[in-house]
Amino acid sequence: MSAEEERAGVRLTNLDQPLFEGAGATKRDLVDYLDAVAGRILPQLAGRPLSVKRVLRGQKPFMQKNLPKYTPSWVPRVTVWAESSRREVSYALCDDRRTLLWFANQRAVEYHPPLFRDGAWDRPTHLVIDIDPPAPDDFGAAVRAARLVRSAMDASGLAGAVKTSGAKGVHVFVPLDGRAPADDVAAATRALAARAERLDPDFATTAFIREDRGGKVFLDSTRAGGATVVAAYSPRIRPGTPVSFPVPWDDLDGVAPADFTVRNAAGLLADRDPWTELMPSPQALPPGLIEEGHTIPVARVQAMHEGKRRARARRAT
């Protein structure tokens, strides 16, 4: 089998090289997998300014936002002003199989779209809570915390879908009707996480500063605004190259992140698209949830101020 070939007008090279150390997969495995699931992952990426995580031979993985100068002219793109770096960033719009294959050939393993589409920057399409257990091998704790979030959603009149993150936790997605602006969605996310925390405060926490979590599962409400979340069906740069995979709520207790990899996930899917099947219809955010959330400080801002306060206290001792 040749280490080079062409698909959809994209020249694919070095296909037999290991993807990364511990991947248990080659670059060909990545290309074949993404090609097989293109019809399912592309709807998660299309129209969204895309960040990817690449891993080149002999280098550490890195996140790429700005397209390199050698990017083909046919790759769709959008230019966004980045306030933090005070420059324009040229993001790809991965709208088609050809672009996806080009990214695969660039050894882009992870696909991280934002929660908005180009042209609708202030209207997130989903509310997301990222559930992060304290230990890498404690997926059961993430599942237990996900059920707290689901109970809080039920009580708030919301419904969502869940997927493995492909790392150690899970992502809960609530599809939105597009009416709520980003600030209100961020507020509702904070409130939902806080309501889930109150159901079992000895087990789950919304504390953003790691040292304040006390070994509890972290309910991360900061996946809002311009934040990105790894897409359903995206591979991860982890041992074995696992895939972020949709799971029915009732099946969460019977799975582990390592069950779904670039070597077997396409076969497990067959002709189905469970992320689309499991996702409820878009919903409006309850006004009470938004109102409550606006009384909760933004986690990153609060953590920044707290960090400065602690630094001053240390200098004073």
PDB file of C-alpha atoms in Angstrom:
ATOM      1  CA  MET A   1       0.000   0.000   0.000  1.00  0.00           C
ATOM      2  CA  SER A   2       1.445   3.365  -1.005  1.00  0.00           C
ATOM      3  CA  ALA A   3       2.313   5.894   1.689  1.00  0.00           C
ATOM      4  CA  GLU A   4       0.869   8.562  -0.626  1.00  0.00           C
ATOM      5  CA  GLU A   5      -2.474   8.906  -2.393  1.00  0.00           C
ATOM      6  CA  GLU A   6      -5.032  11.485  -3.450  1.00  0.00           C
ATOM      7  CA  ARG A   7      -8.627  11.960  -2.328  1.00  0.00           C
ATOM      8  CA  ALA A   8     -11.028  14.725  -3.307  1.00  0.00           C
ATOM      9  CA  GLY A   9      -8.133  16.539  -4.933  1.00  0.00           C
ATOM     10  CA  VAL A  10      -6.030  16.473  -1.753  1.00  0.00           C
ATOM     11  CA  ARG A  11      -2.574  14.889  -1.899  1.00  0.00           C
ATOM     12  CA  LEU A  12      -2.102  12.763   1.206  1.00  0.00           C
ATOM     13  CA  THR A  13       1.460  12.051   2.310  1.00  0.00           C
ATOM     14  CA  ASN A  14       3.398   9.942   4.829  1.00  0.00           C
ATOM     15  CA  LEU A  15       0.304   7.921   5.600  1.00  0.00           C
ATOM     16  CA  ASP A  16       2.152   5.076   7.283  1.00  0.00           C
ATOM     17  CA  GLN A  17       3.866   7.254   9.899  1.00  0.00           C
ATOM     18  CA  PRO A  18       2.781   6.844  13.537  1.00  0.00           C
ATOM     19  CA  LEU A  19       0.366   9.630  14.410  1.00  0.00           C
ATOM     20  CA  PHE A  20       2.103  10.445  17.704  1.00  0.00           C
ATOM     21  CA  GLU A  21       3.796   8.534  20.490  1.00  0.00           C
ATOM     22  CA  GLY A  22       1.283   6.222  22.156  1.00  0.00           C
ATOM     23  CA  ALA A  23      -1.374   6.861  19.510  1.00  0.00           C
ATOM     24  CA  GLY A  24      -1.712   3.229  18.514  1.00  0.00           C
ATOM     25  CA  ALA A  25      -2.614   4.628  15.113  1.00  0.00           C
ATOM     26  CA  THR A  26      -1.003   5.924  11.941  1.00  0.00           C
ATOM     27  CA  LYS A  27      -1.699   9.041   9.939  1.00  0.00           C
ATOM     28  CA  ARG A  28      -3.624   6.779   7.541  1.00  0.00           C
ATOM     29  CA  ASP A  29      -5.884   5.711  10.419  1.00  0.00           C
ATOM     30  CA  LEU A  30      -6.650   9.375  11.135  1.00  0.00           C
ATOM     31  CA  VAL A  31      -7.367  10.137   7.471  1.00  0.00           C
ATOM     32  CA  ASP A  32      -9.502   7.036   7.003  1.00  0.00           C
ATOM     33  CA  TYR A  33     -11.488   7.728  10.153  1.00  0.00           C
ATOM     34  CA  LEU A  34     -12.205  11.385   9.378  1.00  0.00           C
ATOM     35  CA  ASP A  35     -13.123  10.486   5.812  1.00  0.00           C
ATOM     36  CA  ALA A  36     -15.519   7.803   7.074  1.00  0.00           C
ATOM     37  CA  VAL A  37     -17.275  10.171   9.508  1.00  0.00           C
ATOM     38  CA  ALA A  38     -17.108  13.294   7.329  1.00  0.00           C
ATOM     39  CA  GLY A  39     -20.880  13.348   6.890  1.00  0.00           C
ATOM     40  CA  ARG A  40     -21.321  13.401  10.670  1.00  0.00           C
ATOM     41  CA  ILE A  41     -18.502  15.644  11.885  1.00  0.00           C
ATOM     42  CA  LEU A  42     -18.849  18.300   9.177  1.00  0.00           C
ATOM     43  CA  PRO A  43     -22.265  19.479  10.448  1.00  0.00           C
ATOM     44  CA  GLN A  44     -20.550  20.188  13.791  1.00  0.00           C
ATOM     45  CA  LEU A  45     -17.837  22.258  12.097  1.00  0.00           C
ATOM     46  CA  ALA A  46     -19.513  23.953   9.131  1.00  0.00           C
ATOM     47  CA  GLY A  47     -19.780  27.724   9.327  1.00  0.00           C
ATOM     48  CA  ARG A  48     -17.809  27.934  12.575  1.00  0.00           C
ATOM     49  CA  PRO A  49     -14.333  29.546  12.801  1.00  0.00           C
ATOM     50  CA  LEU A  50     -12.232  26.461  13.493  1.00  0.00           C
ATOM     51  CA  SER A  51      -9.312  25.873  15.837  1.00  0.00           C
ATOM     52  CA  VAL A  52      -7.439  22.591  15.440  1.00  0.00           C
ATOM     53  CA  LYS A  53      -4.846  20.815  17.514  1.00  0.00           C
ATOM     54  CA  ARG A  54      -2.017  19.438  15.415  1.00  0.00           C
ATOM     55  CA  VAL A  55       0.839  17.119  16.281  1.00  0.00           C
ATOM     56  CA  LEU A  56       3.889  17.145  14.006  1.00  0.00           C
ATOM     57  CA  ARG A  57       6.649  14.568  14.139  1.00  0.00           C
ATOM     58  CA  GLY A  58       9.120  15.307  16.920  1.00  0.00           C
ATOM     59  CA  GLN A  59       7.113  18.257  18.240  1.00  0.00           C
ATOM     60  CA  LYS A  60       4.676  18.830  21.065  1.00  0.00           C
ATOM     61  CA  PRO A  61       0.989  19.210  20.091  1.00  0.00           C
ATOM     62  CA  PHE A  62      -0.081  22.792  19.445  1.00  0.00           C
ATOM     63  CA  MET A  63      -3.355  24.627  18.905  1.00  0.00           C
ATOM     64  CA  GLN A  64      -3.674  26.341  15.527  1.00  0.00           C
ATOM     65  CA  LYS A  65      -6.170  29.131  14.989  1.00  0.00           C
ATOM     66  CA  ASN A  66      -4.561  31.284  12.312  1.00  0.00           C
ATOM     67  CA  LEU A  67      -4.257  29.502   8.957  1.00  0.00           C
ATOM     68  CA  PRO A  68      -0.658  29.135   7.740  1.00  0.00           C
ATOM     69  CA  LYS A  69       0.451  31.009   4.632  1.00  0.00           C
ATOM     70  CA  TYR A  70       0.676  27.790   2.604  1.00  0.00           C
ATOM     71  CA  THR A  71      -3.040  27.037   3.052  1.00  0.00           C
ATOM     72  CA  PRO A  72      -4.675  26.374  -0.343  1.00  0.00           C
ATOM     73  CA  SER A  73      -6.812  29.204  -1.666  1.00  0.00           C
ATOM     74  CA  TRP A  74      -9.838  26.897  -1.878  1.00  0.00           C
ATOM     75  CA  VAL A  75     -10.013  26.446   1.920  1.00  0.00           C
ATOM     76  CA  PRO A  76     -12.950  28.617   3.110  1.00  0.00           C
ATOM     77  CA  ARG A  77     -11.963  31.142   5.763  1.00  0.00           C
ATOM     78  CA  VAL A  78     -13.118  34.081   7.819  1.00  0.00           C
ATOM     79  CA  THR A  79     -11.066  36.872   9.374  1.00  0.00           C
ATOM     80  CA  VAL A  80     -11.722  37.684  13.021  1.00  0.00           C
ATOM     81  CA  TRP A  81     -10.235  40.462  15.125  1.00  0.00           C
ATOM     82  CA  ALA A  82      -8.589  38.974  18.239  1.00  0.00           C
ATOM     83  CA  GLU A  83      -8.723  41.543  21.030  1.00  0.00           C
ATOM     84  CA  SER A  84      -6.304  39.589  23.244  1.00  0.00           C
ATOM     85  CA  SER A  85      -3.498  39.552  20.663  1.00  0.00           C
ATOM     86  CA  ARG A  86      -4.566  42.778  18.929  1.00  0.00           C
ATOM     87  CA  ARG A  87      -4.452  41.272  15.459  1.00  0.00           C
ATOM     88  CA  GLU A  88      -6.631  39.715  12.805  1.00  0.00           C
ATOM     89  CA  VAL A  89      -6.830  35.926  12.786  1.00  0.00           C
ATOM     90  CA  SER A  90      -7.721  33.995   9.645  1.00  0.00           C
ATOM     91  CA  TYR A  91      -9.797  30.994  10.722  1.00  0.00           C
ATOM     92  CA  ALA A  92     -10.767  28.110   8.481  1.00  0.00           C
ATOM     93  CA  LEU A  93     -14.392  27.220   7.893  1.00  0.00           C
ATOM     94  CA  CYS A  94     -14.338  23.450   7.550  1.00  0.00           C
ATOM     95  CA  ASP A  95     -17.472  23.140   5.454  1.00  0.00           C
ATOM     96  CA  ASP A  96     -16.605  20.237   3.148  1.00  0.00           C
ATOM     97  CA  ARG A  97     -14.821  16.897   2.831  1.00  0.00           C
ATOM     98  CA  ARG A  98     -11.935  18.368   0.847  1.00  0.00           C
ATOM     99  CA  THR A  99     -11.079  20.838   3.622  1.00  0.00           C
ATOM    100  CA  LEU A 100     -11.406  18.120   6.270  1.00  0.00           C
ATOM    101  CA  LEU A 101      -9.004  15.868   4.362  1.00  0.00           C
ATOM    102  CA  TRP A 102      -6.560  18.750   3.973  1.00  0.00           C
ATOM    103  CA  PHE A 103      -6.594  19.250   7.730  1.00  0.00           C
ATOM    104  CA  ALA A 104      -6.098  15.511   8.286  1.00  0.00           C
ATOM    105  CA  ASN A 105      -3.053  15.603   6.016  1.00  0.00           C
ATOM    106  CA  GLN A 106      -1.734  18.496   8.125  1.00  0.00           C
ATOM    107  CA  ARG A 107      -1.920  16.115  11.099  1.00  0.00           C
ATOM    108  CA  ALA A 108      -4.774  18.065  12.660  1.00  0.00           C
ATOM    109  CA  VAL A 109      -6.073  15.522  15.153  1.00  0.00           C
ATOM    110  CA  GLU A 110      -8.478  17.573  17.283  1.00  0.00           C
ATOM    111  CA  TYR A 111     -11.285  19.829  15.991  1.00  0.00           C
ATOM    112  CA  HIS A 112     -12.472  22.629  18.287  1.00  0.00           C
ATOM    113  CA  PRO A 113     -15.319  24.796  16.911  1.00  0.00           C
ATOM    114  CA  PRO A 114     -16.874  27.665  18.889  1.00  0.00           C
ATOM    115  CA  LEU A 115     -20.499  27.685  19.977  1.00  0.00           C
ATOM    116  CA  PHE A 116     -21.512  30.222  17.331  1.00  0.00           C
ATOM    117  CA  ARG A 117     -21.575  30.374  13.548  1.00  0.00           C
ATOM    118  CA  ASP A 118     -19.931  32.943  11.340  1.00  0.00           C
ATOM    119  CA  GLY A 119     -22.222  35.932  11.018  1.00  0.00           C
ATOM    120  CA  ALA A 120     -24.019  35.203  14.303  1.00  0.00           C
ATOM    121  CA  TRP A 121     -21.237  35.931  16.769  1.00  0.00           C
ATOM    122  CA  ASP A 122     -23.571  36.890  19.604  1.00  0.00           C
ATOM    123  CA  ARG A 123     -26.004  33.991  19.296  1.00  0.00           C
ATOM    124  CA  PRO A 124     -24.586  30.714  20.665  1.00  0.00           C
ATOM    125  CA  THR A 125     -26.234  27.602  19.296  1.00  0.00           C
ATOM    126  CA  HIS A 126     -25.683  25.554  22.462  1.00  0.00           C
ATOM    127  CA  LEU A 127     -25.241  25.833  26.196  1.00  0.00           C
ATOM    128  CA  VAL A 128     -22.414  23.532  27.333  1.00  0.00           C
ATOM    129  CA  ILE A 129     -21.190  22.246  30.672  1.00  0.00           C
ATOM    130  CA  ASP A 130     -17.825  20.483  30.663  1.00  0.00           C
ATOM    131  CA  ILE A 131     -17.566  17.916  33.454  1.00  0.00           C
ATOM    132  CA  ASP A 132     -14.023  17.267  34.655  1.00  0.00           C
ATOM    133  CA  PRO A 133     -13.355  14.551  37.273  1.00  0.00           C
ATOM    134  CA  PRO A 134     -10.402  15.075  39.627  1.00  0.00           C
ATOM    135  CA  ALA A 135      -8.576  11.912  38.522  1.00  0.00           C
ATOM    136  CA  PRO A 136      -7.841  10.800  34.936  1.00  0.00           C
ATOM    137  CA  ASP A 137      -9.189   7.307  35.578  1.00  0.00           C
ATOM    138  CA  ASP A 138     -12.398   8.294  37.379  1.00  0.00           C
ATOM    139  CA  PHE A 139     -14.883   8.455  34.531  1.00  0.00           C
ATOM    140  CA  GLY A 140     -17.539   7.107  36.881  1.00  0.00           C
ATOM    141  CA  ALA A 141     -17.331  10.343  38.856  1.00  0.00           C
ATOM    142  CA  ALA A 142     -17.903  12.330  35.655  1.00  0.00           C
ATOM    143  CA  VAL A 143     -20.972  10.222  34.895  1.00  0.00           C
ATOM    144  CA  ARG A 144     -22.355  10.779  38.384  1.00  0.00           C
ATOM    145  CA  ALA A 145     -21.837  14.531  38.006  1.00  0.00           C
ATOM    146  CA  ALA A 146     -23.477  14.471  34.570  1.00  0.00           C
ATOM    147  CA  ARG A 147     -26.585  13.036  36.182  1.00  0.00           C
ATOM    148  CA  LEU A 148     -26.591  15.971  38.636  1.00  0.00           C
ATOM    149  CA  VAL A 149     -26.495  18.329  35.659  1.00  0.00           C
ATOM    150  CA  ARG A 150     -29.318  16.423  34.008  1.00  0.00           C
ATOM    151  CA  SER A 151     -31.412  16.673  37.163  1.00  0.00           C
ATOM    152  CA  ALA A 152     -30.775  20.420  37.260  1.00  0.00           C
ATOM    153  CA  MET A 153     -31.761  20.654  33.596  1.00  0.00           C
ATOM    154  CA  ASP A 154     -34.959  18.691  34.188  1.00  0.00           C
ATOM    155  CA  ALA A 155     -35.896  21.017  37.054  1.00  0.00           C
ATOM    156  CA  SER A 156     -35.167  24.028  34.843  1.00  0.00           C
ATOM    157  CA  GLY A 157     -37.233  22.750  31.922  1.00  0.00           C
ATOM    158  CA  LEU A 158     -34.254  21.991  29.678  1.00  0.00           C
ATOM    159  CA  ALA A 159     -33.106  18.860  27.844  1.00  0.00           C
ATOM    160  CA  GLY A 160     -29.715  17.994  26.428  1.00  0.00           C
ATOM    161  CA  ALA A 161     -27.414  15.367  25.003  1.00  0.00           C
ATOM    162  CA  VAL A 162     -24.141  14.013  26.375  1.00  0.00           C
ATOM    163  CA  LYS A 163     -20.897  12.777  24.863  1.00  0.00           C
ATOM    164  CA  THR A 164     -17.563  11.606  26.127  1.00  0.00           C
ATOM    165  CA  SER A 165     -14.987  14.368  25.845  1.00  0.00           C
ATOM    166  CA  GLY A 166     -12.488  11.867  24.498  1.00  0.00           C
ATOM    167  CA  ALA A 167     -10.288  12.716  27.478  1.00  0.00           C
ATOM    168  CA  LYS A 168     -11.425  11.967  31.039  1.00  0.00           C
ATOM    169  CA  GLY A 169     -14.801  13.671  31.287  1.00  0.00           C
ATOM    170  CA  VAL A 170     -18.068  14.355  29.513  1.00  0.00           C
ATOM    171  CA  HIS A 171     -19.735  17.283  27.765  1.00  0.00           C
ATOM    172  CA  VAL A 172     -23.408  18.113  28.242  1.00  0.00           C
ATOM    173  CA  PHE A 173     -24.941  20.096  25.343  1.00  0.00           C
ATOM    174  CA  VAL A 174     -28.276  21.925  25.418  1.00  0.00           C
ATOM    175  CA  PRO A 175     -29.381  23.123  21.947  1.00  0.00           C
ATOM    176  CA  LEU A 176     -30.678  26.697  21.877  1.00  0.00           C
ATOM    177  CA  ASP A 177     -33.185  28.489  19.663  1.00  0.00           C
ATOM    178  CA  GLY A 178     -30.723  31.290  18.862  1.00  0.00           C
ATOM    179  CA  ARG A 179     -32.675  34.060  20.583  1.00  0.00           C
ATOM    180  CA  ALA A 180     -30.486  34.518  23.664  1.00  0.00           C
ATOM    181  CA  PRO A 181     -27.367  36.697  23.322  1.00  0.00           C
ATOM    182  CA  ALA A 182     -24.006  35.364  24.421  1.00  0.00           C
ATOM    183  CA  ASP A 183     -24.035  37.148  27.811  1.00  0.00           C
ATOM    184  CA  ASP A 184     -27.372  35.581  28.716  1.00  0.00           C
ATOM    185  CA  VAL A 185     -26.237  32.130  27.590  1.00  0.00           C
ATOM    186  CA  ALA A 186     -23.086  32.476  29.694  1.00  0.00           C
ATOM    187  CA  ALA A 187     -25.195  33.530  32.677  1.00  0.00           C
ATOM    188  CA  ALA A 188     -27.581  30.600  32.233  1.00  0.00           C
ATOM    189  CA  THR A 189     -24.608  28.239  32.030  1.00  0.00           C
ATOM    190  CA  ARG A 190     -23.289  29.533  35.358  1.00  0.00           C
ATOM    191  CA  ALA A 191     -26.708  29.177  36.958  1.00  0.00           C
ATOM    192  CA  LEU A 192     -27.238  25.647  35.668  1.00  0.00           C
ATOM    193  CA  ALA A 193     -23.836  24.554  36.992  1.00  0.00           C
ATOM    194  CA  ALA A 194     -24.595  26.180  40.346  1.00  0.00           C
ATOM    195  CA  ARG A 195     -27.957  24.399  40.558  1.00  0.00           C
ATOM    196  CA  ALA A 196     -26.263  21.066  39.840  1.00  0.00           C
ATOM    197  CA  GLU A 197     -23.622  21.801  42.474  1.00  0.00           C
ATOM    198  CA  ARG A 198     -26.290  22.496  45.085  1.00  0.00           C
ATOM    199  CA  LEU A 199     -27.760  19.023  44.524  1.00  0.00           C
ATOM    200  CA  ASP A 200     -24.590  17.433  45.960  1.00  0.00           C
ATOM    201  CA  PRO A 201     -22.074  20.045  47.144  1.00  0.00           C
ATOM    202  CA  ASP A 202     -19.891  17.412  48.801  1.00  0.00           C
ATOM    203  CA  PHE A 203     -19.308  15.774  45.427  1.00  0.00           C
ATOM    204  CA  ALA A 204     -19.433  18.487  42.754  1.00  0.00           C
ATOM    205  CA  THR A 205     -18.036  22.017  42.611  1.00  0.00           C
ATOM    206  CA  THR A 206     -18.026  25.070  40.357  1.00  0.00           C
ATOM    207  CA  ALA A 207     -14.739  26.337  41.872  1.00  0.00           C
ATOM    208  CA  PHE A 208     -12.607  27.514  38.953  1.00  0.00           C
ATOM    209  CA  ILE A 209      -9.316  27.526  40.900  1.00  0.00           C
ATOM    210  CA  ARG A 210      -8.089  23.938  41.004  1.00  0.00           C
ATOM    211  CA  GLU A 211      -6.721  24.123  44.553  1.00  0.00           C
ATOM    212  CA  ASP A 212     -10.182  25.130  45.783  1.00  0.00           C
ATOM    213  CA  ARG A 213     -11.953  22.053  44.420  1.00  0.00           C
ATOM    214  CA  GLY A 214     -11.050  19.725  47.263  1.00  0.00           C
ATOM    215  CA  GLY A 215     -10.992  16.601  45.115  1.00  0.00           C
ATOM    216  CA  LYS A 216     -14.530  17.183  43.820  1.00  0.00           C
ATOM    217  CA  VAL A 217     -15.764  16.910  40.240  1.00  0.00           C
ATOM    218  CA  PHE A 218     -15.529  20.258  38.457  1.00  0.00           C
ATOM    219  CA  LEU A 219     -18.643  21.562  36.695  1.00  0.00           C
ATOM    220  CA  ASP A 220     -17.042  23.929  34.206  1.00  0.00           C
ATOM    221  CA  SER A 221     -19.428  26.677  33.120  1.00  0.00           C
ATOM    222  CA  THR A 222     -16.820  28.685  31.176  1.00  0.00           C
ATOM    223  CA  ARG A 223     -17.517  27.093  27.776  1.00  0.00           C
ATOM    224  CA  ALA A 224     -19.358  30.189  26.690  1.00  0.00           C
ATOM    225  CA  GLY A 225     -18.774  33.347  24.676  1.00  0.00           C
ATOM    226  CA  GLY A 226     -15.820  32.780  22.369  1.00  0.00           C
ATOM    227  CA  ALA A 227     -14.743  29.506  23.982  1.00  0.00           C
ATOM    228  CA  THR A 228     -14.423  26.347  21.912  1.00  0.00           C
ATOM    229  CA  VAL A 229     -15.429  22.768  22.681  1.00  0.00           C
ATOM    230  CA  VAL A 230     -14.053  19.692  20.971  1.00  0.00           C
ATOM    231  CA  ALA A 231     -16.551  18.510  18.382  1.00  0.00           C
ATOM    232  CA  ALA A 232     -18.544  15.312  18.536  1.00  0.00           C
ATOM    233  CA  TYR A 233     -16.619  12.614  16.640  1.00  0.00           C
ATOM    234  CA  SER A 234     -13.313  14.514  16.931  1.00  0.00           C
ATOM    235  CA  PRO A 235     -10.237  12.432  17.787  1.00  0.00           C
ATOM    236  CA  ARG A 236      -8.097  13.472  20.751  1.00  0.00           C
ATOM    237  CA  ILE A 237      -4.330  13.523  21.221  1.00  0.00           C
ATOM    238  CA  ARG A 238      -4.431  10.934  23.980  1.00  0.00           C
ATOM    239  CA  PRO A 239      -3.038   7.423  24.319  1.00  0.00           C
ATOM    240  CA  GLY A 240      -4.895   5.191  21.884  1.00  0.00           C
ATOM    241  CA  THR A 241      -6.346   8.201  20.003  1.00  0.00           C
ATOM    242  CA  PRO A 242      -9.829   8.150  21.539  1.00  0.00           C
ATOM    243  CA  VAL A 243     -12.783   9.934  19.951  1.00  0.00           C
ATOM    244  CA  SER A 244     -15.351  12.260  21.542  1.00  0.00           C
ATOM    245  CA  PHE A 245     -18.388  10.038  21.187  1.00  0.00           C
ATOM    246  CA  PRO A 246     -22.145  10.526  21.750  1.00  0.00           C
ATOM    247  CA  VAL A 247     -23.710   8.216  24.329  1.00  0.00           C
ATOM    248  CA  PRO A 248     -27.375   7.841  25.339  1.00  0.00           C
ATOM    249  CA  TRP A 249     -27.957   9.003  28.904  1.00  0.00           C
ATOM    250  CA  ASP A 250     -29.048   5.518  29.965  1.00  0.00           C
ATOM    251  CA  ASP A 251     -25.831   3.963  28.620  1.00  0.00           C
ATOM    252  CA  LEU A 252     -23.309   6.246  30.334  1.00  0.00           C
ATOM    253  CA  ASP A 253     -22.603   3.841  33.182  1.00  0.00           C
ATOM    254  CA  GLY A 254     -21.527   1.139  30.742  1.00  0.00           C
ATOM    255  CA  VAL A 255     -18.882   2.990  28.738  1.00  0.00           C
ATOM    256  CA  ALA A 256     -15.402   4.466  29.103  1.00  0.00           C
ATOM    257  CA  PRO A 257     -13.678   7.104  26.947  1.00  0.00           C
ATOM    258  CA  ALA A 258     -11.179   4.534  25.668  1.00  0.00           C
ATOM    259  CA  ASP A 259     -14.020   2.451  24.178  1.00  0.00           C
ATOM    260  CA  PHE A 260     -14.170   4.786  21.157  1.00  0.00           C
ATOM    261  CA  THR A 261     -11.042   5.303  19.039  1.00  0.00           C
ATOM    262  CA  VAL A 262     -10.086   6.192  15.468  1.00  0.00           C
ATOM    263  CA  ARG A 263      -9.613   2.469  14.897  1.00  0.00           C
ATOM    264  CA  ASN A 264     -13.160   1.384  15.809  1.00  0.00           C
ATOM    265  CA  ALA A 265     -15.504   4.398  16.098  1.00  0.00           C
ATOM    266  CA  ALA A 266     -16.547   4.513  12.432  1.00  0.00           C
ATOM    267  CA  GLY A 267     -17.508   0.836  12.602  1.00  0.00           C
ATOM    268  CA  LEU A 268     -19.485   1.401  15.785  1.00  0.00           C
ATOM    269  CA  LEU A 269     -21.409   4.187  14.085  1.00  0.00           C
ATOM    270  CA  ALA A 270     -22.211   2.191  10.952  1.00  0.00           C
ATOM    271  CA  ASP A 271     -24.667   4.423   9.066  1.00  0.00           C
ATOM    272  CA  ARG A 272     -25.990   6.257  12.121  1.00  0.00           C
ATOM    273  CA  ASP A 273     -25.387   9.761  13.471  1.00  0.00           C
ATOM    274  CA  PRO A 274     -26.204   9.406  17.178  1.00  0.00           C
ATOM    275  CA  TRP A 275     -25.213  12.998  18.026  1.00  0.00           C
ATOM    276  CA  THR A 276     -27.983  14.257  15.758  1.00  0.00           C
ATOM    277  CA  GLU A 277     -30.376  11.515  16.878  1.00  0.00           C
ATOM    278  CA  LEU A 278     -29.821  12.164  20.598  1.00  0.00           C
ATOM    279  CA  MET A 279     -29.896  15.964  20.432  1.00  0.00           C
ATOM    280  CA  PRO A 280     -33.254  17.437  21.540  1.00  0.00           C
ATOM    281  CA  SER A 281     -34.928  20.235  19.631  1.00  0.00           C
ATOM    282  CA  PRO A 282     -33.596  23.794  20.132  1.00  0.00           C
ATOM    283  CA  GLN A 283     -34.971  25.458  23.257  1.00  0.00           C
ATOM    284  CA  ALA A 284     -35.457  28.871  24.791  1.00  0.00           C
ATOM    285  CA  LEU A 285     -33.582  29.606  27.991  1.00  0.00           C
ATOM    286  CA  PRO A 286     -35.816  30.073  31.053  1.00  0.00           C
ATOM    287  CA  PRO A 287     -35.762  33.738  32.165  1.00  0.00           C
ATOM    288  CA  GLY A 288     -35.257  32.713  35.780  1.00  0.00           C
ATOM    289  CA  LEU A 289     -32.120  30.784  34.904  1.00  0.00           C
ATOM    290  CA  ILE A 290     -30.680  33.781  33.076  1.00  0.00           C
ATOM    291  CA  GLU A 291     -31.583  36.128  35.916  1.00  0.00           C
ATOM    292  CA  GLU A 292     -29.946  33.866  38.499  1.00  0.00           C
ATOM    293  CA  GLY A 293     -26.838  33.524  36.383  1.00  0.00           C
ATOM    294  CA  HIS A 294     -26.311  37.270  36.162  1.00  0.00           C
ATOM    295  CA  THR A 295     -25.938  37.319  39.959  1.00  0.00           C
ATOM    296  CA  ILE A 296     -23.070  34.796  39.765  1.00  0.00           C
ATOM    297  CA  PRO A 297     -19.584  36.224  39.096  1.00  0.00           C
ATOM    298  CA  VAL A 298     -17.837  35.165  35.880  1.00  0.00           C
ATOM    299  CA  ALA A 299     -15.512  32.353  36.961  1.00  0.00           C
ATOM    300  CA  ARG A 300     -12.399  33.429  35.068  1.00  0.00           C
ATOM    301  CA  VAL A 301     -12.701  37.047  36.199  1.00  0.00           C
ATOM    302  CA  GLN A 302     -13.347  36.021  39.788  1.00  0.00           C
ATOM    303  CA  ALA A 303     -10.365  33.647  39.683  1.00  0.00           C
ATOM    304  CA  MET A 304      -8.111  36.396  38.303  1.00  0.00           C
ATOM    305  CA  HIS A 305      -9.036  38.777  41.114  1.00  0.00           C
ATOM    306  CA  GLU A 306      -8.698  36.027  43.708  1.00  0.00           C
ATOM    307  CA  GLY A 307      -5.278  35.084  42.346  1.00  0.00           C
ATOM    308  CA  LYS A 308      -4.105  38.683  42.674  1.00  0.00           C
ATOM    309  CA  ARG A 309      -5.502  38.868  46.207  1.00  0.00           C
ATOM    310  CA  ARG A 310      -3.680  35.700  47.236  1.00  0.00           C
ATOM    311  CA  ALA A 311      -0.459  36.929  45.665  1.00  0.00           C
ATOM    312  CA  ARG A 312      -0.678  40.167  47.671  1.00  0.00           C
ATOM    313  CA  ALA A 313      -1.335  38.162  50.843  1.00  0.00           C
ATOM    314  CA  ARG A 314       1.732  36.000  50.223  1.00  0.00           C
ATOM    315  CA  ARG A 315       3.919  39.038  49.652  1.00  0.00           C
ATOM    316  CA  ALA A 316       2.642  40.553  52.887  1.00  0.00           C
ATOM    317  CA  THR A 317       3.640  37.556  55.017  1.00  0.00           C
TER     318      THR A 317
END
